[in-house]
XYZ file of C-alpha atoms in Angstrom:
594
model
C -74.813 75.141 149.787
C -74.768 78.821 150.452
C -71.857 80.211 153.574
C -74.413 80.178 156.086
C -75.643 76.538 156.307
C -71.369 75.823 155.837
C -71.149 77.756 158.963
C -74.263 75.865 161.208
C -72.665 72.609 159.496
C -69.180 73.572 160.719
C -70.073 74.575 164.345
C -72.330 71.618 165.029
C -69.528 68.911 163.334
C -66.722 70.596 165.416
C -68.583 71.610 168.752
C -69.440 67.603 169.184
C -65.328 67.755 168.669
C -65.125 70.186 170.837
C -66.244 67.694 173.575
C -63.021 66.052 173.332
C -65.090 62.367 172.065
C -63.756 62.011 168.446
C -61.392 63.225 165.838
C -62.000 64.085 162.211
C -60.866 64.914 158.849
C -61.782 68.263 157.439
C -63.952 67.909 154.116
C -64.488 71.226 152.476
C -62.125 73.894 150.974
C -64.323 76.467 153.618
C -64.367 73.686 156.290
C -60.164 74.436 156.612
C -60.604 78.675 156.125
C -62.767 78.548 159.087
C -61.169 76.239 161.341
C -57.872 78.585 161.480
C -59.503 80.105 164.881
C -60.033 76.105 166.449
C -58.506 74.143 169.315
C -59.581 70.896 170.005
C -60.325 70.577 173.301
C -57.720 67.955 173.658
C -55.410 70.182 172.804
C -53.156 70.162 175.904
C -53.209 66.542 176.242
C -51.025 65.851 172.762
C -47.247 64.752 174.026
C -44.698 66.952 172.576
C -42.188 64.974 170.332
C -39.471 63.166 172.379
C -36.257 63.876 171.776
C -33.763 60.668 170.189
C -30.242 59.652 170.065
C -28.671 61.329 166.764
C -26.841 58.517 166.372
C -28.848 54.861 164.944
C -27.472 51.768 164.037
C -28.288 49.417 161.522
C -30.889 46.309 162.246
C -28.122 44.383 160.617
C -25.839 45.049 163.123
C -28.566 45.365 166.545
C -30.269 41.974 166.997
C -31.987 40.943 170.401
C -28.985 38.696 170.919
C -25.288 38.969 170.215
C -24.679 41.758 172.841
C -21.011 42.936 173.054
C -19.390 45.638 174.629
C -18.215 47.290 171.454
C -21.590 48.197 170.433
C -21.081 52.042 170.016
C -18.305 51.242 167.828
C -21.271 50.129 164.757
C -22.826 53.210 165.505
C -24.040 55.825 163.050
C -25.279 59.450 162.428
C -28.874 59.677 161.854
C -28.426 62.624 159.725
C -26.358 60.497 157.512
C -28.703 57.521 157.053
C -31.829 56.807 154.599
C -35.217 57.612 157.209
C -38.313 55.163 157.162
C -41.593 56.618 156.896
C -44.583 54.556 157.794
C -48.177 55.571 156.029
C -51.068 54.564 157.741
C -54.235 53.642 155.620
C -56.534 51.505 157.589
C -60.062 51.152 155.755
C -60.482 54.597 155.067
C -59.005 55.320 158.801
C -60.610 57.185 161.853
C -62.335 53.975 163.364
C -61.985 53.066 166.425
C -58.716 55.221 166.909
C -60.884 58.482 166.408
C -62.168 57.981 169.745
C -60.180 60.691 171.906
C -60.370 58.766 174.781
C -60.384 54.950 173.808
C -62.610 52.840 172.782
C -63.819 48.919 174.383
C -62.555 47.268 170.997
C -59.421 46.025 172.610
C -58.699 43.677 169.399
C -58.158 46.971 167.143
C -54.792 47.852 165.328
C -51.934 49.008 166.992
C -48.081 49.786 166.191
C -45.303 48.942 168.331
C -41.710 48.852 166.457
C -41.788 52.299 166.602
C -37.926 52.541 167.207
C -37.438 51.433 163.268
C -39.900 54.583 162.166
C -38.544 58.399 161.724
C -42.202 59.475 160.541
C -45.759 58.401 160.503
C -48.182 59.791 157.999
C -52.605 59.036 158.696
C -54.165 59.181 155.711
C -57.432 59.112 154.241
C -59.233 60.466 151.525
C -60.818 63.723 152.865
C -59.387 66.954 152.024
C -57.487 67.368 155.132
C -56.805 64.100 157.330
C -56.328 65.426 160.907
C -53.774 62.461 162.685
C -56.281 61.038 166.193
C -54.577 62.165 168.928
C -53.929 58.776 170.478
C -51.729 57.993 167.133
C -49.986 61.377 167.955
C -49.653 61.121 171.425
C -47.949 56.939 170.993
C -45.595 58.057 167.490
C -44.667 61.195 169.682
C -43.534 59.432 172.988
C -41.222 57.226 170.606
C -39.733 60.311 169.242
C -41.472 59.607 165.289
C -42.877 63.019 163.848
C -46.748 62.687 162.998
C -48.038 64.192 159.138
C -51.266 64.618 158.365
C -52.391 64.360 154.505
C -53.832 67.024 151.959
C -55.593 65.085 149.097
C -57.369 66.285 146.223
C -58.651 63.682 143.605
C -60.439 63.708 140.715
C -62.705 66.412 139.516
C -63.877 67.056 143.071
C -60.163 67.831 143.806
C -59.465 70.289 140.491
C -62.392 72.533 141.760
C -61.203 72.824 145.616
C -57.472 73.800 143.856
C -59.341 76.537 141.093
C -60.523 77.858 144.799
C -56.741 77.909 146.359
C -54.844 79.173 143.119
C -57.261 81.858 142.657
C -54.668 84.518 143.173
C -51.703 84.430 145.573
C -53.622 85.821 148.521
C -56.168 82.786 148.504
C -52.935 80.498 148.330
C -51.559 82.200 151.439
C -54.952 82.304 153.170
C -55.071 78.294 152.887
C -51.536 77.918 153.683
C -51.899 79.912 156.859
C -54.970 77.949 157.920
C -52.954 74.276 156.873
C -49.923 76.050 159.363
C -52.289 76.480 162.093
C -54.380 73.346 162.195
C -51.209 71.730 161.906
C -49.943 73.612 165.245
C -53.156 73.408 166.841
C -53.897 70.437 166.758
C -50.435 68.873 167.499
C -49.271 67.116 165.158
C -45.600 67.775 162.626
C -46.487 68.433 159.128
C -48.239 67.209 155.894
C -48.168 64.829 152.716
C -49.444 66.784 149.775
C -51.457 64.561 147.328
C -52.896 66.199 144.490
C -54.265 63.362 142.183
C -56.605 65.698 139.875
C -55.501 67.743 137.337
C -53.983 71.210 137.325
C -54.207 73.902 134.707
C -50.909 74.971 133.372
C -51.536 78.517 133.874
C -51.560 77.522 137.648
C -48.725 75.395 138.188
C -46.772 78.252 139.002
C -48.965 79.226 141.667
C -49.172 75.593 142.968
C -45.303 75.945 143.404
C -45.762 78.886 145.103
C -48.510 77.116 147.526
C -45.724 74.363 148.565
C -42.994 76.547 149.071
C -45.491 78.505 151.218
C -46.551 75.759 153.127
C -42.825 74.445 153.514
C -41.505 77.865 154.846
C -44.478 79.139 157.191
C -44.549 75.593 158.537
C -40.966 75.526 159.613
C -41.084 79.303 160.912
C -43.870 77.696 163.218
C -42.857 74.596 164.159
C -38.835 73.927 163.302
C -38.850 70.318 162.898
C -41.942 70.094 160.844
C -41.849 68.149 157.499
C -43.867 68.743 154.228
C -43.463 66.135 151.902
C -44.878 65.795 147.669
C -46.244 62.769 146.364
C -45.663 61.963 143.171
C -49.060 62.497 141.172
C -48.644 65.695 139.654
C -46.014 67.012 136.995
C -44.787 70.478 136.106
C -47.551 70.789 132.982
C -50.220 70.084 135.306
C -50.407 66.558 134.451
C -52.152 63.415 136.541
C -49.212 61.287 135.274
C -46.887 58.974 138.142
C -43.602 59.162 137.148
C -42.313 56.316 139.828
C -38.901 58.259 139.730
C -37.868 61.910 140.597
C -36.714 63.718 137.411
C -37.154 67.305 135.478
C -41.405 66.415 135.750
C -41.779 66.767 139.367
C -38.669 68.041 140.209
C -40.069 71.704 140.745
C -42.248 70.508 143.758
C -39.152 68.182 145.535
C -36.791 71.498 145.389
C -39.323 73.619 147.672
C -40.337 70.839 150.061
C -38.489 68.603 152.525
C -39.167 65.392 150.182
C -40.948 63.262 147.202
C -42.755 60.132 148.220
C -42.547 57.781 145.306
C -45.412 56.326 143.280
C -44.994 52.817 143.933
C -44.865 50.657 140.318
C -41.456 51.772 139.881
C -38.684 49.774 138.428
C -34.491 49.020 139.990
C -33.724 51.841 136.706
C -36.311 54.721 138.051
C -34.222 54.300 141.707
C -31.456 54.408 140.147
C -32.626 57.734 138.340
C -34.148 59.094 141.061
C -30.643 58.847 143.434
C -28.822 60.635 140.814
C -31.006 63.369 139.749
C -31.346 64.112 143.824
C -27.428 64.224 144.138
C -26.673 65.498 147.920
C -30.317 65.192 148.703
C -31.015 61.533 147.585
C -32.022 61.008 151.508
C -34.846 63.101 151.078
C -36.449 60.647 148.263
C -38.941 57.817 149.481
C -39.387 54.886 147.796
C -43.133 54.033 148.003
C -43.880 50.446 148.808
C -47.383 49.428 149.101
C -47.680 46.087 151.704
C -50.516 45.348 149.857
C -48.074 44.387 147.092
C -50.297 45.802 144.154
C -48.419 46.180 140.774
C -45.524 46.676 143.528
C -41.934 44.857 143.429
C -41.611 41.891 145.308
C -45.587 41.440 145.823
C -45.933 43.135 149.201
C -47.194 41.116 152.047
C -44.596 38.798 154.081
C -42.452 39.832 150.929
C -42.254 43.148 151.453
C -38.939 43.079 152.504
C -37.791 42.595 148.867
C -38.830 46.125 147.439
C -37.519 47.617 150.594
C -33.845 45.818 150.037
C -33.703 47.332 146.812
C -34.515 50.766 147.928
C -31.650 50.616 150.481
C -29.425 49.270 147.613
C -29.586 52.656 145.875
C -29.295 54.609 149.755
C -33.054 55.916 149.356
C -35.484 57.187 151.974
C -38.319 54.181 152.568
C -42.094 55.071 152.278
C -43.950 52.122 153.792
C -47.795 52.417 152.383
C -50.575 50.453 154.794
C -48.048 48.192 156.912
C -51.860 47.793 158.545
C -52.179 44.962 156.160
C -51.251 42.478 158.977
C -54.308 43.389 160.953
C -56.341 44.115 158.001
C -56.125 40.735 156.139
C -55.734 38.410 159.243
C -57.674 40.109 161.890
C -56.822 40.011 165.401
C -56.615 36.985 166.679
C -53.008 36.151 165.888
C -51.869 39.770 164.601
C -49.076 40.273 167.381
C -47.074 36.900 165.970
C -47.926 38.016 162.507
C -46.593 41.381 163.281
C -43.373 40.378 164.978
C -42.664 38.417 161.430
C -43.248 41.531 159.184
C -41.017 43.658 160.949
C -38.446 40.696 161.932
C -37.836 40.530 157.938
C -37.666 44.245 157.688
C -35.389 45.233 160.686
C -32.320 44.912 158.533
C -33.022 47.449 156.318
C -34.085 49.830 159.074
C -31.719 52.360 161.265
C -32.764 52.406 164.711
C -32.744 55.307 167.363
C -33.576 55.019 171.631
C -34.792 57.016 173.884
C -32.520 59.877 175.328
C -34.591 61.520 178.242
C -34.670 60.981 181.728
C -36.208 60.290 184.088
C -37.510 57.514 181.965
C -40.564 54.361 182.774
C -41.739 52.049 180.832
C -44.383 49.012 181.641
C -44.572 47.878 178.178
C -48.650 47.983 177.796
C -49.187 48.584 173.653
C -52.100 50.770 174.508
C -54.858 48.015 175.030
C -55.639 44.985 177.005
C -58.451 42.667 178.595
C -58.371 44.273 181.751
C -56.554 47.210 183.255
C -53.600 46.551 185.986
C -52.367 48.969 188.386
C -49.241 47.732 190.553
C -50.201 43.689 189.676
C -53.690 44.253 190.894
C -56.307 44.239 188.170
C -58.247 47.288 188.485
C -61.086 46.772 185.746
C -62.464 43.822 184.128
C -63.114 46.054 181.192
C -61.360 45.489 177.173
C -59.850 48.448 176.054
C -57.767 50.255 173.551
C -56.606 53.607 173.833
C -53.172 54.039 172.125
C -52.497 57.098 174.011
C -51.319 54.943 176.886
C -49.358 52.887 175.100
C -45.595 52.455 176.619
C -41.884 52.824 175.384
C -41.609 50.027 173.482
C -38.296 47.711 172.958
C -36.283 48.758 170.019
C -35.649 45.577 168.542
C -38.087 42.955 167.057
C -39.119 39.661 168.780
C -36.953 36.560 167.392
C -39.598 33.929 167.144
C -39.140 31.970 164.050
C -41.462 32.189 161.288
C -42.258 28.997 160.168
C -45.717 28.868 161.145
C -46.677 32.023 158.733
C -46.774 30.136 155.658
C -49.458 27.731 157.002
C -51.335 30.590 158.150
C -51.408 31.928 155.301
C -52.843 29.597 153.128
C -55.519 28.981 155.401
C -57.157 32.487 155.322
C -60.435 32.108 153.520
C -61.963 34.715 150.898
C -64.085 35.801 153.607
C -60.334 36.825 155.750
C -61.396 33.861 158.621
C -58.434 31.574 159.112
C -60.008 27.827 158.702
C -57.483 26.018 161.074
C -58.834 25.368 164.319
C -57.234 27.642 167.495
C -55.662 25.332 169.276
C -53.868 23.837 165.982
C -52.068 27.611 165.057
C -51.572 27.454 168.877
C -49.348 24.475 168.114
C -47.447 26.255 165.296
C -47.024 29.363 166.393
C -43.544 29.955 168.202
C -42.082 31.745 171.093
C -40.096 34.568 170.645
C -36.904 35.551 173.379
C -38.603 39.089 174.052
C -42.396 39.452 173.073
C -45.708 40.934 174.406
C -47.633 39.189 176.971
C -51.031 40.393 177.228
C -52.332 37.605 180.162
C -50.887 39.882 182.705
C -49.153 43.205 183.603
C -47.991 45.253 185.950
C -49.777 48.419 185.209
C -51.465 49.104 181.941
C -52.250 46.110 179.167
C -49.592 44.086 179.064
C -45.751 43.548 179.981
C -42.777 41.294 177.971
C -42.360 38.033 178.047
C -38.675 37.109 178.198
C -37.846 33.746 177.525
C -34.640 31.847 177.213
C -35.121 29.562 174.197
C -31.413 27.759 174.186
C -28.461 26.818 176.761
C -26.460 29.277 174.650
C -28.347 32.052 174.563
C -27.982 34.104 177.798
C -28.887 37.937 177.185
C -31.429 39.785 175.602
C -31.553 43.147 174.790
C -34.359 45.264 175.462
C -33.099 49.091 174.485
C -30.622 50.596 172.843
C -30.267 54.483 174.035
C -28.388 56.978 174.690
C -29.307 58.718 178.710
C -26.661 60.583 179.911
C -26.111 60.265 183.639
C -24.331 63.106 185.861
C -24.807 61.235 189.197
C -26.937 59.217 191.406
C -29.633 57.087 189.699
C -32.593 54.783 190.834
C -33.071 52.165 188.480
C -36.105 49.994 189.067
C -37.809 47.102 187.765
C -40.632 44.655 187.923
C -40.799 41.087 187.513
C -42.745 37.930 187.754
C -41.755 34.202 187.166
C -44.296 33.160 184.637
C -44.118 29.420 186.477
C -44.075 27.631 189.362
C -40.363 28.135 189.614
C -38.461 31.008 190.950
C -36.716 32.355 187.860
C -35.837 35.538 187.685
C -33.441 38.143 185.656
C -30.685 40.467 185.672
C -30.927 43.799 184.126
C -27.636 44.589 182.125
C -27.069 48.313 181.505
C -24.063 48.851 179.010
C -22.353 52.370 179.292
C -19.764 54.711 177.920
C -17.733 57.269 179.370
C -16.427 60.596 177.627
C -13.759 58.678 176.605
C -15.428 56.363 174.432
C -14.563 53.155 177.512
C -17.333 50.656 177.147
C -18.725 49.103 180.639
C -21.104 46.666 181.820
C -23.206 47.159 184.754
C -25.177 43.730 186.010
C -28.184 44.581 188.040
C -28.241 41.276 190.020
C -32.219 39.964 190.450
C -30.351 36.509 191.258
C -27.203 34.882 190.314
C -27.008 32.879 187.311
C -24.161 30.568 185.624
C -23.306 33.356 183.415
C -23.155 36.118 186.370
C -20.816 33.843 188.204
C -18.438 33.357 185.468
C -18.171 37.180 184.902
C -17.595 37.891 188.566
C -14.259 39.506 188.784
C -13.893 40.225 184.798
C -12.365 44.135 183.654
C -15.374 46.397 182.788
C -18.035 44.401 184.898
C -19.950 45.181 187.635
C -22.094 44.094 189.890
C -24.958 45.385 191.994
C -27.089 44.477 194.526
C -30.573 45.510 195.348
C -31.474 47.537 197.816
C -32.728 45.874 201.309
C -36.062 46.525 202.927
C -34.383 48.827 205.290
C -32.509 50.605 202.623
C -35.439 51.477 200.667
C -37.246 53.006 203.728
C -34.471 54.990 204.423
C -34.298 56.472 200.530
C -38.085 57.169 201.225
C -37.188 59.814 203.628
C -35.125 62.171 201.533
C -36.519 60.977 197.528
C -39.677 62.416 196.549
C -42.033 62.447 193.076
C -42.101 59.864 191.063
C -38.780 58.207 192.513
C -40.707 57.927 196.015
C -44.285 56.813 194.424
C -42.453 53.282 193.394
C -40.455 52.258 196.077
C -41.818 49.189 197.272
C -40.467 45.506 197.188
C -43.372 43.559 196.284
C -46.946 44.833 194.124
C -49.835 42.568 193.597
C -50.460 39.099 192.093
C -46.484 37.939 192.934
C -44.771 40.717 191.243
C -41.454 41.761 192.824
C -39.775 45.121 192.177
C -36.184 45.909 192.796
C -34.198 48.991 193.128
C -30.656 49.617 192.477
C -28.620 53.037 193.278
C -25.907 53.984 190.772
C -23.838 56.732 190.545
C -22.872 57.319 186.850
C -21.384 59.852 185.253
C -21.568 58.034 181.714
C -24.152 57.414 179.133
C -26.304 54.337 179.029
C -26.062 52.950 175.305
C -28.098 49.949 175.915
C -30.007 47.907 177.982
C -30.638 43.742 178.119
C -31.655 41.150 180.689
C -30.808 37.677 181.197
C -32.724 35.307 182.677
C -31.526 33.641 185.932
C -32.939 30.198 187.703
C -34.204 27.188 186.589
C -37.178 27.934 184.719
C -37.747 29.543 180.529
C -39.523 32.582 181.064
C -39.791 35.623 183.738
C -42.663 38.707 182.849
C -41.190 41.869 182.828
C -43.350 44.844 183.586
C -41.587 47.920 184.452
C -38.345 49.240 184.297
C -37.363 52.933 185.323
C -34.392 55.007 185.379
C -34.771 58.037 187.811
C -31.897 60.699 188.522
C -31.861 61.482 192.332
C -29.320 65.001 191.650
């Protein structure tokens, strides 16, 4: 096709972009030259990355129960920890998540244990796979960098690289258009995935093209990330090596890591952590959920090939964690999704959220109908991850004994055979889990539930928000009964002394609440009256102002609590209080008034 029909096909393709409707990979070696000049029209509605605690703990040691006081004592530096790295491939990818601005399909795949994930990759199998915005915009609020992919394959792939390795000016001319797609479009940095061929005589040259990419990236955007797959070796060779060693080392050494070929054995981790010496962190042990020729068989065992990677300290590539949505559908995927991460959590390190002001209703970024303040707004499915919520950072408890059954009633055709109300009937109740029958604004809200006598508090966050004075902390909640149960909010804090406290936001007195009236390191506080809150409405304003009601619609009830803190919040759990199971929870804030 000669450079003027490229051109017509490139303006037409990218001015229906231009619209701000969909999002799409780039095809062509010329497609990416020409599109160094573009900026989606959605460009200033991408979220900049959040900033995280630098400290994590282990899931081993952060469950949704078993709260203490000495929490921060577990705690551990993030820089000193294997990272997770999550890689999206979702039948061939851009469906209905391409849409800019959401799509009807409310039953469509979505993430939500962000707080487990240090880096998301979307990938596909174009040249250049451009992350939708609404993945950017949801990985981003949760503080996870966003890669996009660069893919070459096949014979297709060795003539697009004879193009870039032409001479080192065409390898800097594609670099600087890869650098400023990449900033233009929002999102942190690239996989590189060249499964084709390469001439010897150019392998220096495609050395030169990563170390490009890796420094002009980071001169651009600081906390970008390029990372190598392991396809190609050093003589130009389409050969996995399922290990870093002298083959691909050339390509780790000028990038910010290797991403594992996943048929690798206990010995090639083994290797790979000793040939990578100080910078074993940087190496990601590819496991494909899909389980093929993979250790441990993927699927609900998954966990196995990621225990074994942690045995040997390695980074964790997780390749098309989708496959709960993909293989079951819908219908149950939330419960289905709780028990793939539940058996994962311990291997993870998890991070909270460090900025204030901070809100949350929970939605996942779809529902049946939309909900402003309890009142349902539109009667309208959607899905539009860009308005998904901060999400809790631990996984829902429900146990898993209703998988298995599940499971072996999937057909060859991926429809489950047992009838709805029979998985109802199996399927089990988790302490903290989504609840998508109602909300307070958005999709959704939690479900809390209290599933023993001895089980009292669940945590919701663990975070780090520093507090230099007065605060409004707010939340919303709804018996999800007849009853009149309700919760306490329990906010755990440190002081610059490293003195743990607890700080009970009292919704109603419970058993529990009683018994720690009076106890060292506990206290207690009361909402704030009618009258109160209309006298805060006279000198608060923005978003502290916007919420200060006492009751919303459909029975919700919102409270508000002053502090004044000059400590950090490390975590955050409620308890339920009353005589019934289970309370809807669907907001909580944390606003500083100085």
């Amino acid at each position: 096709m000669a450079d003027d029909e490229n051109e017509h096909v490139i303006d037409e393709r990218f001015e229906w972009n231009a619209c701000g409707n969909t999002c799409t990979p780039i095809s062509s070696y010329l497609d990416v030259l020409k599109l160094k000049c573009f900026r989606p029209a959605w460009q200033n509605n991408i979220l900049k990355l959040s900033n995280v605690s630098v400290n994590c703990f282990s899931g081993k040691d952060l469950h949704c129960h078993e709260i203490c006081i000495d929490l921060p004592k577990h705690r551990k530096k993030r820089s000193n920890v294997p990272k997770t790295l999550f890689c999206h491939d979702l039948k061939g990818g851009y469906l209905e998540d391409r849409f800019v601005h959401g799509s009807k399909k409310h039953d469509e795949y979505r993430f939500f244990h962000w707080a487990g994930i240090d880096t998301f990759i979307y990938f596909s199998h174009q040249l250049v796979t451009i992350p939708p915005p609404v993945w950017i915009n949801s990985a981003h609020l949760h503080g996870t960098k966003v890669l996009g992919t660069l893919i070459t394959e096949w014979d297709d792939g060795k003539k697009i690289w004879e193009e870039i390795l032409k001479s080192d000016s065409t390898v800097e001319d594609f670099v600087d258009s890869l650098v400023t797609i990449c900033y233009n479009f929002g999102f942190d940095g690239y996989l590189i995935n060249v499964e084709n061929v390469i001439p010897m005589e150019h392998i220096g040259k495609l050395e030169l093209f990563v170390s490009l990419l890796h420094s002009k990236l980071h001169s651009k955007i600081p906390h970008a990330e390029v990372l190598w797959y392991d396809s190609v070796t050093n003589e130009g060779k389409l050969k996995w090596q399922n290990e870093l060693n002298d083959r691909n080392r050339i390509f780790f050494d000028n990038c910010d890591g290797i991403f594992l070929n996943y048929t690798w054995s206990e010995e090639d981790l083994k290797n790979s952590a000793e040939i990578a010496g100080s910078r074993h962190l940087d190496v990601y042990v590819g496991v494909d959920v899909f389980g093929r020729n993979c250790y441990g068989g993927g699927h609900f065992n998954t966990y196995q090939a990621v225990e074994v990677a942690r045995k040997h300290n390695l980074s964790l590539a997780l390749f098309a964690p989708s496959w709960v949505h993909e293989y079951f559908g819908g219908s149950y995927f939330v419960h289905l999704e709780y028990v793939f991460w539940q058996k994962l959590w311990p291997y993870l390190y998890i991070r909270g959220p460090t900025q204030l002001p901070f809100r949350t209703t929970f939605c996942q970024g779809y529902g049946e109908k939309m909900y402003h303040n309890g009142l349902v707004t539109c009667n309208s499915s959607w899905y539009n991850l860009s308005k998904q919520q901060y999400q809790p950072t631990v996984p829902s408890c429900l146990n898993d004994s209703f998988v298995d059954p599940v499971v072996k009633s999937r057909t060859e055709e991926g429809s489950i055979s047992f009838e709805k109300q029979d998985i109802l009937k199996l399927i089990s109740v988790g302490c903290i889990q989504h609840y998508p029958q109602d909300a307070f604004t958005g999709g959704g809200c939690l479900q809390v539930c209290q599933l023993s006598k001895d089980r009292h508090s669940q945590r919701i966050f663990t975070c780090s928000f520093e507090s230099r004075g007065e605060v409004l902390i707010s939340f919303a909640s709804k018996p999800n009964s007849e009853d009149n149960t309700s919760i306490n909010v329990v906010l755990l804090t440190e002081d610059s002394n490293g003195v743990c406290r607890s700080w009970v936001l009292m919704g109603q007195f419970s058993n529990k609440s009683k018994s720690d009236m009076g106890k060292t390191g506990v206290h207690h506080v009361f909402p704030k009256t009618e009258k109160e809150i209309a006298d805060l409405k006279e000198t608060v304003k923005g978003m502290a102002h916007d919420q200060l009601s006492l009751t919303a619609g459909s029975g919700w009830k919102l409270r508000h609590y002053l502090l004044e803190l000059h400590e950090t919040i490390v975590d955050i759990s409620v308890e339920l209080c009353g005589p019934g199971t289970a309370v809807l929870l669907g907001l909580f804030s944390i606003i500083p008034l100085e």
